[in-house]
Short mmCIF file of C-alpha atoms and ligand atoms in Angstrom, two decimals:
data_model
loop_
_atom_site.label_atom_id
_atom_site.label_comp_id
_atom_site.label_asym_id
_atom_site.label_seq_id
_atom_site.Cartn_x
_atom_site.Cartn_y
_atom_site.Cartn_z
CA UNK A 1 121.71 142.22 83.36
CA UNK A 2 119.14 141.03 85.61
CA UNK A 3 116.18 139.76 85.51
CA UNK A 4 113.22 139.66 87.32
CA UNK A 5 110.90 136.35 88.40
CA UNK A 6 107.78 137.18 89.70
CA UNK A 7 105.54 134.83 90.76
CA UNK A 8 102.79 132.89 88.90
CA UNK A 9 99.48 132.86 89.86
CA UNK A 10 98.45 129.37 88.33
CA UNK A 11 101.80 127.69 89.46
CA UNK A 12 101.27 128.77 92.85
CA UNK A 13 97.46 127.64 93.40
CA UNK A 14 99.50 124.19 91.83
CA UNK A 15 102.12 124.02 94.21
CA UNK A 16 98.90 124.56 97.11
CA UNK A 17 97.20 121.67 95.74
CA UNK A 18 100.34 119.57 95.91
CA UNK A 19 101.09 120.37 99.39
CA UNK A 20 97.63 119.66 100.44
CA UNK A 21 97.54 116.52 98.53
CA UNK A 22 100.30 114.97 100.17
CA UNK A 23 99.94 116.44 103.90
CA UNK A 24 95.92 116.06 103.86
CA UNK A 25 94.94 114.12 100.68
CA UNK A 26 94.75 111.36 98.61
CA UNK A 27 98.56 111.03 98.05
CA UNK A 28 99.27 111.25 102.16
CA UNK A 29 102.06 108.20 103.44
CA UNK A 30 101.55 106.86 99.59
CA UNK A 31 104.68 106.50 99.46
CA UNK A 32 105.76 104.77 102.57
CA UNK A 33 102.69 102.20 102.35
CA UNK A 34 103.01 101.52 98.26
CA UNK A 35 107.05 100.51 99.29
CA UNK A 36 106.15 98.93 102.65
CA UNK A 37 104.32 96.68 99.70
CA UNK A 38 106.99 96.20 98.06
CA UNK A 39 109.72 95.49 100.29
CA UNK A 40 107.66 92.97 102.13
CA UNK A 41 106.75 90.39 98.98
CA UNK A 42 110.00 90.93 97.23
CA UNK A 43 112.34 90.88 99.56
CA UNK A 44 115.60 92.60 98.52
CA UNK A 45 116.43 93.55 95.01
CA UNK A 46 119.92 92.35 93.95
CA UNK A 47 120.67 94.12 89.96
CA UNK A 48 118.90 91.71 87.48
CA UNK A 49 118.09 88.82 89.94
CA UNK A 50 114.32 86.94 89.66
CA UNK A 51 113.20 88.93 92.55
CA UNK A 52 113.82 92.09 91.13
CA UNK A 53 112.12 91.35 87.48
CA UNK A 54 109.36 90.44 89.52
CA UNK A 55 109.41 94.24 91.24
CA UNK A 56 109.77 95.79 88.14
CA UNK A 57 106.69 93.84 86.85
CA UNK A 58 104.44 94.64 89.64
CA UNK A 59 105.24 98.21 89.73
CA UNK A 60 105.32 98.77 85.93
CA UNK A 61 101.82 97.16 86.02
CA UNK A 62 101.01 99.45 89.13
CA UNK A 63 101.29 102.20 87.03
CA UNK A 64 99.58 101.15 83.89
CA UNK A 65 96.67 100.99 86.59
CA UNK A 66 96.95 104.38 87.53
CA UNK A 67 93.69 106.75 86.06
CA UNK A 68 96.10 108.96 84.83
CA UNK A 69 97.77 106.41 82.25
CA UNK A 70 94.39 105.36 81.74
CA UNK A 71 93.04 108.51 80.34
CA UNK A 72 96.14 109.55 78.25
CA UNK A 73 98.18 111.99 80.52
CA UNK A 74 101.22 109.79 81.96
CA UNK A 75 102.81 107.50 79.72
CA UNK A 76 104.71 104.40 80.78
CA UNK A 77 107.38 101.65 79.49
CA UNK A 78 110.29 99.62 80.24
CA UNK A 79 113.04 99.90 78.59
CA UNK A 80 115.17 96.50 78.05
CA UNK A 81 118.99 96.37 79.04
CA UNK A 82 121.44 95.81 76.54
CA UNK A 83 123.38 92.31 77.03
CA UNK A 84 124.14 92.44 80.95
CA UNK A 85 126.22 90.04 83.44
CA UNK A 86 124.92 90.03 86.88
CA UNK A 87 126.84 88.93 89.67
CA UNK A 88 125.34 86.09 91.82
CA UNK A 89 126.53 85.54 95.42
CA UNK A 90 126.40 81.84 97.00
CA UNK A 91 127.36 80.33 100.44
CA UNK A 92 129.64 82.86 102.52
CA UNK A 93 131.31 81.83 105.63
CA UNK A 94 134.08 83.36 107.93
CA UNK A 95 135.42 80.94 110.81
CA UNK A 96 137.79 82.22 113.50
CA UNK A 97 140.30 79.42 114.42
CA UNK A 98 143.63 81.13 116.29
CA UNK A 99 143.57 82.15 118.73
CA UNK A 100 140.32 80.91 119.30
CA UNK A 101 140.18 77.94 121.47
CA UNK A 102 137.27 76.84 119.48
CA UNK A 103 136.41 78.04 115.93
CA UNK A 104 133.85 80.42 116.08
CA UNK A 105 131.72 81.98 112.86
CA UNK A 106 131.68 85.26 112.39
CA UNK A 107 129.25 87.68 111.03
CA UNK A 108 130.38 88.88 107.63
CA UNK A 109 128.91 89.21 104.02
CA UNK A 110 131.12 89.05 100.69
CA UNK A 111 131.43 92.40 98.92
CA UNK A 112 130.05 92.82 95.64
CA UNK A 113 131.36 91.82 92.45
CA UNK A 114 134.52 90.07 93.94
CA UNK A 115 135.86 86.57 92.92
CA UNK A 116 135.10 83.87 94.70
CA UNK A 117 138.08 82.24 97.14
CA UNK A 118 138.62 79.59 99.59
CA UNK A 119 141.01 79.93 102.15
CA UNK A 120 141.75 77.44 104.71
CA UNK A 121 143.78 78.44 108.35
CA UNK A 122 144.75 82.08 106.18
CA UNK A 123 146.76 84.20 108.65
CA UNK A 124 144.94 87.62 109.31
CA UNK A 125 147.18 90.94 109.53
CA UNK A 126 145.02 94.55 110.49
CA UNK A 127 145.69 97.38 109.39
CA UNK A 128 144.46 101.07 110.50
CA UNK A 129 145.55 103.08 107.07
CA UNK A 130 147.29 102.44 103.93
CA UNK A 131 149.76 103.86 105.58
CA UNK A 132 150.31 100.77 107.93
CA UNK A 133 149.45 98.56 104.82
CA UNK A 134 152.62 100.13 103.10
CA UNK A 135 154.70 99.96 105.67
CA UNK A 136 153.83 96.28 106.48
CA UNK A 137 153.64 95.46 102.66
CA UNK A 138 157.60 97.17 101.75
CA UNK A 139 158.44 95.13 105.13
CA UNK A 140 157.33 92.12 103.67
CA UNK A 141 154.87 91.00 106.36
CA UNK A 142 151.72 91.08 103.79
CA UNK A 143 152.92 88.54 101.21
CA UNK A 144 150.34 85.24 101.29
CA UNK A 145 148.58 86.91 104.32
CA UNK A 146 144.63 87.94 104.65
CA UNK A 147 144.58 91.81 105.50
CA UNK A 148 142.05 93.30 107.40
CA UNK A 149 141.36 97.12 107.40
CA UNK A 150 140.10 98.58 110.77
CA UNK A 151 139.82 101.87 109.71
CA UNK A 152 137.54 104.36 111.99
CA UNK A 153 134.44 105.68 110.60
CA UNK A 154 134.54 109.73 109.65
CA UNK A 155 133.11 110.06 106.48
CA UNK A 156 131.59 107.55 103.49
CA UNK A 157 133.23 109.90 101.21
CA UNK A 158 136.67 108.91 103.24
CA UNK A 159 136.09 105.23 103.93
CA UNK A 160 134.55 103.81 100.41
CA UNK A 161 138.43 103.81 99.23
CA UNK A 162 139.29 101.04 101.42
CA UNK A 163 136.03 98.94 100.05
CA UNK A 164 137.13 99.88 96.51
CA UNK A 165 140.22 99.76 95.81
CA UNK A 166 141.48 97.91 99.26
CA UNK A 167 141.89 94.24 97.82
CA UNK A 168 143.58 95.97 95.00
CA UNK A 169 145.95 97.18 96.84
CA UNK A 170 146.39 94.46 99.53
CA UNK A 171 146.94 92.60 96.44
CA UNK A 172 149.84 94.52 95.48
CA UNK A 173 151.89 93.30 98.27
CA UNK A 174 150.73 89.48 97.72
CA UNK A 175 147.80 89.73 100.22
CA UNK A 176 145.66 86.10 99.20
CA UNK A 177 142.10 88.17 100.75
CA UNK A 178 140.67 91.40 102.67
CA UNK A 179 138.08 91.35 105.44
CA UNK A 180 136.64 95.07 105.71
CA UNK A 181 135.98 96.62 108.33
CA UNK A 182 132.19 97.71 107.48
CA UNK A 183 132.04 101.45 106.64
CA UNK A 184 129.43 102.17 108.71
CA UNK A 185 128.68 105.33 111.04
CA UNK A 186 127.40 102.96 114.27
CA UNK A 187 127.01 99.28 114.26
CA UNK A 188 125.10 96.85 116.21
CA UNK A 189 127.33 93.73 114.99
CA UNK A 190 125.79 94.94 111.06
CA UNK A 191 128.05 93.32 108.26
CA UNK A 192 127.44 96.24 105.31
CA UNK A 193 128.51 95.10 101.85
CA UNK A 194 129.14 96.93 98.68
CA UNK A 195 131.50 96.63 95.43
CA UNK A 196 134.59 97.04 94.97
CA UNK A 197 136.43 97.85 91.86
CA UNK A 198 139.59 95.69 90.68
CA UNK A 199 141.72 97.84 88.36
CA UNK A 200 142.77 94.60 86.47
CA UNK A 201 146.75 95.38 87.56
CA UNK A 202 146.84 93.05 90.22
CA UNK A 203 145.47 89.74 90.75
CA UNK A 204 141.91 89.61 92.20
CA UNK A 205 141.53 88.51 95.59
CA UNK A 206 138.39 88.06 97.20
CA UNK A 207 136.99 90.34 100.01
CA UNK A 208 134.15 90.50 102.71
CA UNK A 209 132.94 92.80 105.19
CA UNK A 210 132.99 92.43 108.86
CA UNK A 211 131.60 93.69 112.05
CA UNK A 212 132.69 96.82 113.29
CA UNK A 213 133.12 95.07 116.57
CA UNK A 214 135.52 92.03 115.30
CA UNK A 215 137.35 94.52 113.09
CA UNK A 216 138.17 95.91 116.93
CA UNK A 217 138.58 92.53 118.20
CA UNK A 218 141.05 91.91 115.88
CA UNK A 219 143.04 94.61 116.40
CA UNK A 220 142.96 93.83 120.19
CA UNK A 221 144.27 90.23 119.05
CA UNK A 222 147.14 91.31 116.94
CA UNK A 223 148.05 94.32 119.06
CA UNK A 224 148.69 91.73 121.91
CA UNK A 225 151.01 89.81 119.90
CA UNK A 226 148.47 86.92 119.16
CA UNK A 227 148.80 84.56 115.85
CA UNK A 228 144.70 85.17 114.04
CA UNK A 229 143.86 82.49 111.00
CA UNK A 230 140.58 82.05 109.71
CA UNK A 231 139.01 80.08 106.90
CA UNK A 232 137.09 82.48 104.44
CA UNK A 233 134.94 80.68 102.41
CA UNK A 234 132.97 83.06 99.00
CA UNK A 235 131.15 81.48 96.26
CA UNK A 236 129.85 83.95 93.64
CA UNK A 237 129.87 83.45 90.00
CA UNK A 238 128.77 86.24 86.89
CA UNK A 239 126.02 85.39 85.05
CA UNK A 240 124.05 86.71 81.87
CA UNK A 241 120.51 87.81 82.75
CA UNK A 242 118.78 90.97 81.83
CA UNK A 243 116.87 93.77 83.46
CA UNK A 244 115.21 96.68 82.18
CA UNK A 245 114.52 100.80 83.34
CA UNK A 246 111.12 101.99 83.90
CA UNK A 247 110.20 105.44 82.71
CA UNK A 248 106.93 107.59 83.19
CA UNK A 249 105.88 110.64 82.27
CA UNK A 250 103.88 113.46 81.63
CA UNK A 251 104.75 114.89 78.02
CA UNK A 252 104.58 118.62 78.01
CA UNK A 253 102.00 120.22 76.38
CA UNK A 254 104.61 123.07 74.96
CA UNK A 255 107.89 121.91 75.24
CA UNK A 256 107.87 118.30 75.25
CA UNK A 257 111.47 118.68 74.20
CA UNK A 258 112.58 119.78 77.20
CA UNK A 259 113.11 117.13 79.59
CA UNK A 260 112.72 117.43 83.89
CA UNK A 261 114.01 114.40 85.39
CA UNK A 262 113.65 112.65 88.60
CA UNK A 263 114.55 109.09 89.68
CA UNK A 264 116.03 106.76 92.01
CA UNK A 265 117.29 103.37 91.59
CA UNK A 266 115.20 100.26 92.28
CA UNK A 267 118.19 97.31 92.68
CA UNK A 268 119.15 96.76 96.05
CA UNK A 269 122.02 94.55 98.00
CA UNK A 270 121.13 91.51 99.50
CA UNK A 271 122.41 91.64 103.21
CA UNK A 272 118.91 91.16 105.08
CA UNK A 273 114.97 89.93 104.73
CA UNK A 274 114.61 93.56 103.80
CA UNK A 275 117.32 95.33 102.22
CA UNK A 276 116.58 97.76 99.87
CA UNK A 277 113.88 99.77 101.60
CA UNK A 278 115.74 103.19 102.12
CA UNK A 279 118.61 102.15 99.37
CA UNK A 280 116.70 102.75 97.02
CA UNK A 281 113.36 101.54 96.93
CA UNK A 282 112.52 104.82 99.08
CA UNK A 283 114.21 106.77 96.43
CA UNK A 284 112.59 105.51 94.20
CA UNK A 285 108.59 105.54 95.01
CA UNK A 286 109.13 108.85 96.63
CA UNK A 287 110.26 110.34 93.52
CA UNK A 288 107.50 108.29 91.89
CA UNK A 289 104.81 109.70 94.37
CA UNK A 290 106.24 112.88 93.24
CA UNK A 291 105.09 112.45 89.71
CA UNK A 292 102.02 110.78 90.92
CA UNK A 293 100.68 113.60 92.66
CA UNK A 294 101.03 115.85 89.45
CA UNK A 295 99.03 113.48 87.92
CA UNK A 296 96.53 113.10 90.31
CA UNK A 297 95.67 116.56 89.71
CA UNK A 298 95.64 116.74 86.45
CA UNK A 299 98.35 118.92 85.56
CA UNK A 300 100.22 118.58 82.40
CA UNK A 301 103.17 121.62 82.78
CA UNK A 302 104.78 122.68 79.58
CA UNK A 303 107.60 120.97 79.81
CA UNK A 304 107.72 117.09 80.15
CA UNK A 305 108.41 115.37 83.80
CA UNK A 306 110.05 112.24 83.53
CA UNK A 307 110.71 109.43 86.21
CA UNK A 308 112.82 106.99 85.71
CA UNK A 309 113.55 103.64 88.30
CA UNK A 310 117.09 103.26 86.97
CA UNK A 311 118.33 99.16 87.10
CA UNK A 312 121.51 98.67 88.25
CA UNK A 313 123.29 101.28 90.49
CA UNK A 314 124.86 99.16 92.96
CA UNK A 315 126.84 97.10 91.08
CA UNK A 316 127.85 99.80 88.29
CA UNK A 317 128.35 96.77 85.98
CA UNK A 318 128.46 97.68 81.99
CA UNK A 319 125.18 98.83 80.30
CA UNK A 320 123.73 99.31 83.64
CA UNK A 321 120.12 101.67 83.64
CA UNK A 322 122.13 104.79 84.02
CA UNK A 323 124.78 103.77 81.01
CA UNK A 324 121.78 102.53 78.91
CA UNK A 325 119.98 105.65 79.74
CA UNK A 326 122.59 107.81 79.02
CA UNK A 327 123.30 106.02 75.64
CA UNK A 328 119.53 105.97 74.36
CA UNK A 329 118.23 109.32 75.93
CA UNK A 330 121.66 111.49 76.33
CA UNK A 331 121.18 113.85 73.65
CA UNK A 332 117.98 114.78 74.25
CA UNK A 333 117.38 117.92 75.76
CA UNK A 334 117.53 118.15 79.68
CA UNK A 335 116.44 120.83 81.17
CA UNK A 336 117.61 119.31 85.08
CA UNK A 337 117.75 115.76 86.04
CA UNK A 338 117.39 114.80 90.03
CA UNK A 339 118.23 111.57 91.55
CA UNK A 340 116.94 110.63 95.22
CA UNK A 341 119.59 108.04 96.86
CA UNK A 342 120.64 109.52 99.80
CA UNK A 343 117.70 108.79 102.25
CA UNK A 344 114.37 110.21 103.18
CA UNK A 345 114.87 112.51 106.37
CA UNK A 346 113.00 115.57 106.96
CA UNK A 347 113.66 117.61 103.51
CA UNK A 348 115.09 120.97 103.93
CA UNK A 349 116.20 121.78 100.53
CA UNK A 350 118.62 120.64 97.63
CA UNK A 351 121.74 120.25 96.47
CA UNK A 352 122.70 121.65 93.18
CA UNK A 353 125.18 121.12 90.56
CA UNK A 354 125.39 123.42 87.21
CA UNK A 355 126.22 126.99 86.02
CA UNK A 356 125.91 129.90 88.76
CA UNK A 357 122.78 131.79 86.71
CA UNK A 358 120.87 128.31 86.20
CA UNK A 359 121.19 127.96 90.33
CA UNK A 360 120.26 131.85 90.53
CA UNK A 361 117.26 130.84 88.86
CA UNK A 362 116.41 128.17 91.38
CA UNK A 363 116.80 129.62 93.94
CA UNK A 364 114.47 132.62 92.84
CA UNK A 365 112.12 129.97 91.76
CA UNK A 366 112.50 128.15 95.43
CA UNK A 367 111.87 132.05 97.14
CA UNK A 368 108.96 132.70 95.17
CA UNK A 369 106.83 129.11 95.85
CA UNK A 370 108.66 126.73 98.19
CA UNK A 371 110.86 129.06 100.79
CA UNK A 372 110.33 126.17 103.30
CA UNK A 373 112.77 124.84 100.99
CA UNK A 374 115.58 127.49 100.83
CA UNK A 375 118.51 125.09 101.39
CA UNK A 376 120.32 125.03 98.33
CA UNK A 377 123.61 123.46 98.63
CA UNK A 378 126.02 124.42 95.62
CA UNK A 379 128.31 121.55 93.48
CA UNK A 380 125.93 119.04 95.77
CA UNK A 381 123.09 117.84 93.20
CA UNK A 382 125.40 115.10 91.64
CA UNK A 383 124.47 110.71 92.07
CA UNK A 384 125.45 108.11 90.51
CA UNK A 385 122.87 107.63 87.98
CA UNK A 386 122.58 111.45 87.06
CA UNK A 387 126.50 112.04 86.82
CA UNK A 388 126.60 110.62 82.98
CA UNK A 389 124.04 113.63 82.23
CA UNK A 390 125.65 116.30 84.35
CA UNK A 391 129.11 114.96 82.32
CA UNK A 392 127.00 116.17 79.33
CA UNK A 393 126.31 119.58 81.16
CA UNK A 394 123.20 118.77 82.36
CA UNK A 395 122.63 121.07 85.97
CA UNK A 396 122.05 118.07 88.81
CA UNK A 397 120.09 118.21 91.79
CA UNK A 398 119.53 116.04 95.06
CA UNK A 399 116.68 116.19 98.02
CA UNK A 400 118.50 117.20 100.94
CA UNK A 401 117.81 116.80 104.86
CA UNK A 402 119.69 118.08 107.77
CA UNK A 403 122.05 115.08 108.68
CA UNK A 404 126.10 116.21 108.77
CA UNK A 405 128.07 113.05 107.39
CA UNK A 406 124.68 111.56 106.14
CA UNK A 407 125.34 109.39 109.80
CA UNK A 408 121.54 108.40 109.97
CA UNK A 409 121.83 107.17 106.52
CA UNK A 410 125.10 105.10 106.78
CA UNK A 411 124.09 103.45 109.91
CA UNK A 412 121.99 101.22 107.73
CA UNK A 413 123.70 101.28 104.30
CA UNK A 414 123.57 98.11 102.75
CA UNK A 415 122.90 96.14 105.99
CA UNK A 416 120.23 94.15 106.64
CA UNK A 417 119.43 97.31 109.18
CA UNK A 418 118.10 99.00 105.92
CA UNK A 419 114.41 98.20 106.65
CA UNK A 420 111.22 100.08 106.44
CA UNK A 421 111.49 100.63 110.53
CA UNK A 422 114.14 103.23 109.77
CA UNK A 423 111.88 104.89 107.57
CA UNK A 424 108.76 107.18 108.08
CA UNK A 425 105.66 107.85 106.33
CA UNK A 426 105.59 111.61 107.16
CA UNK A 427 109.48 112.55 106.46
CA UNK A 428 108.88 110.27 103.50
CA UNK A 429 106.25 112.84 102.39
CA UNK A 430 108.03 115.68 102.94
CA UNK A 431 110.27 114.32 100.56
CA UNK A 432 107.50 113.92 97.73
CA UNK A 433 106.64 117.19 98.34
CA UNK A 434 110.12 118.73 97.78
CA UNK A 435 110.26 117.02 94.83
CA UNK A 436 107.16 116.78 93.51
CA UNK A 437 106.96 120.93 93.95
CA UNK A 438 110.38 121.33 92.40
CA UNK A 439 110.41 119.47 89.64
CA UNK A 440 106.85 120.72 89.25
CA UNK A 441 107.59 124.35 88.99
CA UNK A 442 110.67 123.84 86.75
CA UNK A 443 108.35 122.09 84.06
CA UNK A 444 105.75 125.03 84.28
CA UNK A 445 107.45 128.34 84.57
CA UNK A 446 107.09 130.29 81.83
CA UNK A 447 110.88 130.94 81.79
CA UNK A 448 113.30 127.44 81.53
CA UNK A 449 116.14 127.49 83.51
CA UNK A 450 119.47 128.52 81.41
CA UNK A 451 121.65 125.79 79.66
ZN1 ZN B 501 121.66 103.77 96.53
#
């Protein structure tokens, strides 16, 4: 069978209006300037920490202020946690004694959600692969030892493993700690932190990230034959706190039912004065601006568009936002739910994930309004925080931007590089627009897409 889309005249005078609200109107560089706010009075956003409450109370109250909430058409709330444990990090320091002649600090940050540790004169033993770290580990030459993984960038797909599961499985051969080698696609002497995930099989150890450029250095060292200790200092501790999700929306006015969601997440790491900007505040006002601009003009489609600032991606602790979500709003009826994590470059089109005739239909519905936005990368529309719904059979979808690897991106993930410099108002709004328009047009045409 097939079936025919045409075009709609009221969606498309709609989509118009968005565009020219966002490249010419009231909504232009809203985004940029609303988390240039933001970022610059509260700082980064570690999951559940004071500073983040605080930037989940501003922008909650934000929009309660909007005229749109005000006269009835979005709706707003926060939606509390379930008991959480946050991890805290304290003091962090990594001294180079051999074969130093003098001990010399090194630039470094702990990794998230590891154990705390304090190592005094620990000998240091790289490793490119788990290869080498098998073959050193059977040969014995791991056993009470710090290893350190130098492994060369290709792909954050490749490298997260050794962040992971890496003290895991330097554990396994008696490793004490792990210094990382940041996964990062260029460096300029940029610790980048991250979790890691302990299986429970082996005992923890504690772990930190390191420059690039000493990761090399040590290699150089050890491949020369020479003896490398350092002292590795990591205070951290888990502590109860609580956090909450923000959700807005417009309720449909014939299908309130049926659900279109967009979000990022609004924690952050900690690594600099400004952390958090692109990963994920960006994400997440973008996505926000995106259901602003619908409001601005009035439009109420006929089926509901949701935003949600989900609490607690980084860490992926229990009863995080996306778990809590998942748990309170999972069997309600999702028509497509899009998460924006993965940066803010030019937008070219999207990344799906779903049934073949429910991508079809985007694609037609991309062709017929947005065909500056043809791009539509299949099995590609999955995140973190969306992945519990698309377990459920939910179709996924991601803003996309041309960027092989995602290189611009992981130059600055989770380094205190991640600042608003690296981000711009204009590729920021071509990103509101994508998504804005998207989500938009899903909500309104006549047709929803198929289950
Ligand atoms: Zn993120």
């Amino acid at each position: 069978m097939t079936i025919a889309y045409c075009t709609n005249d009221a969606i498309k005078k709609n989509v118009d209006n968005i565009r020219q609200a966002i490249n010419a109107g009231p909504n232009k560089h809203k985004a940029y300037d609303k988390l240039a706010y933001i970022v610059d009075t509260f700082g980064p956003r570690m999951w559940a920490s004071p500073s983040m409450a605080l930037a989940v109370d501003y922008l909650y109250n934000q929009i309660q202020n909007w005229e749109a909430t005000k006269n009835g058409l979005v709706e707003v709330r926060l939606e509390k946690l379930d008991e959480i444990s946050t991890w805290v990090r304290g003091s962090e320091q990594l001294i180079l004694k051999s074969p130093r002649k003098r001990p010399q600090k090194l630039g470094m940050i702990g990794l998230g959600l590891i154990v705390p540790g304090n190592i005094k004169d620990g000998e240091v033993v790289v490793v490119r692969n788990w290869g080498e770290l098998d073959e050193k580990g059977k040969a014995n030459k791991i056993q009470g030892k710090i290893v350190c993984y130098n492994v060369p960038w290709t792909t954050y797909d490749d490298l997260k493993f050794y962040r992971q599961q890496g003290p895991d499985r330097a554990s396994a051969y008696g490793a004490i700690a792990v210094l990382l080698r940041s996964v990062a696609s260029f460096s300029i002497y940029s610790p980048h932190t991250g979790n890691v995930r302990y299986s429970g099989n082996f005992t923890k150890i504690p772990a930190a990230a390191i420059t690039v450029e000493d990761a090399e250095m040590l290699q150089r060292m050890q491949d020369r034959g020479q003896k490398i200790t350092v002292d590795l200092e990591l205070n951290n501790e888990m502590k109860a706190s609580e956090s909450h999700n923000i959700i807005a929306e417009i309720k449909g006015s014939q299908h309130p039912e049926q659900i279109i969601l967009m979000g990022g997440h609004f924690d952050s790491w900690d690594t600099g004065s400004q952390t958090g900007a692109m990963d994920d505040g960006a994400g997440t006002l973008v996505t926000l601006e995106a259901l602003k601009v619908v409001a601005d003009l009035g439009i109420r489609p006929l089926r509901t568009l949701r935003w949600i600032a989900w609490s607690g991606e980084e860490m992926g602790l229990p009863n995080n936002g996306a778990q809590h979500y998942v748990k309170k709003h999972g069997d309600e009826d999702h028509v497509v739910a899009l998460e924006n994590d993965v940066g803010q470059l030019t937008a070219i089109g999207f990344g799906f994930s779903g049934k073949l005739q429910t991508s079809r239909m985007v694609r037609q519905l991309i062709m017929n309004y947005i065909p500056d936005l043809s791009v539509v990368n299949e099995n590609d529309g999955s995140g973190v925080d969306t992945k519990p719904l698309g377990d459920k059979g939910v179709p996924l979808m991601r803003n996309i931007y041309k960027d092989p690897n995602d290189d611009y991106y992981f130059k600055y993930h989770h380094s205190a590089g991640d600042t608003m410099n690296i981000l711009n108002p204009d590729e920021m709004d071509s990103n509101v627009f994508a998504i804005s328009s998207m989500m938009y047009i899903i909500a309104d045409n006549p047709e929803r897409l198929p289950k």
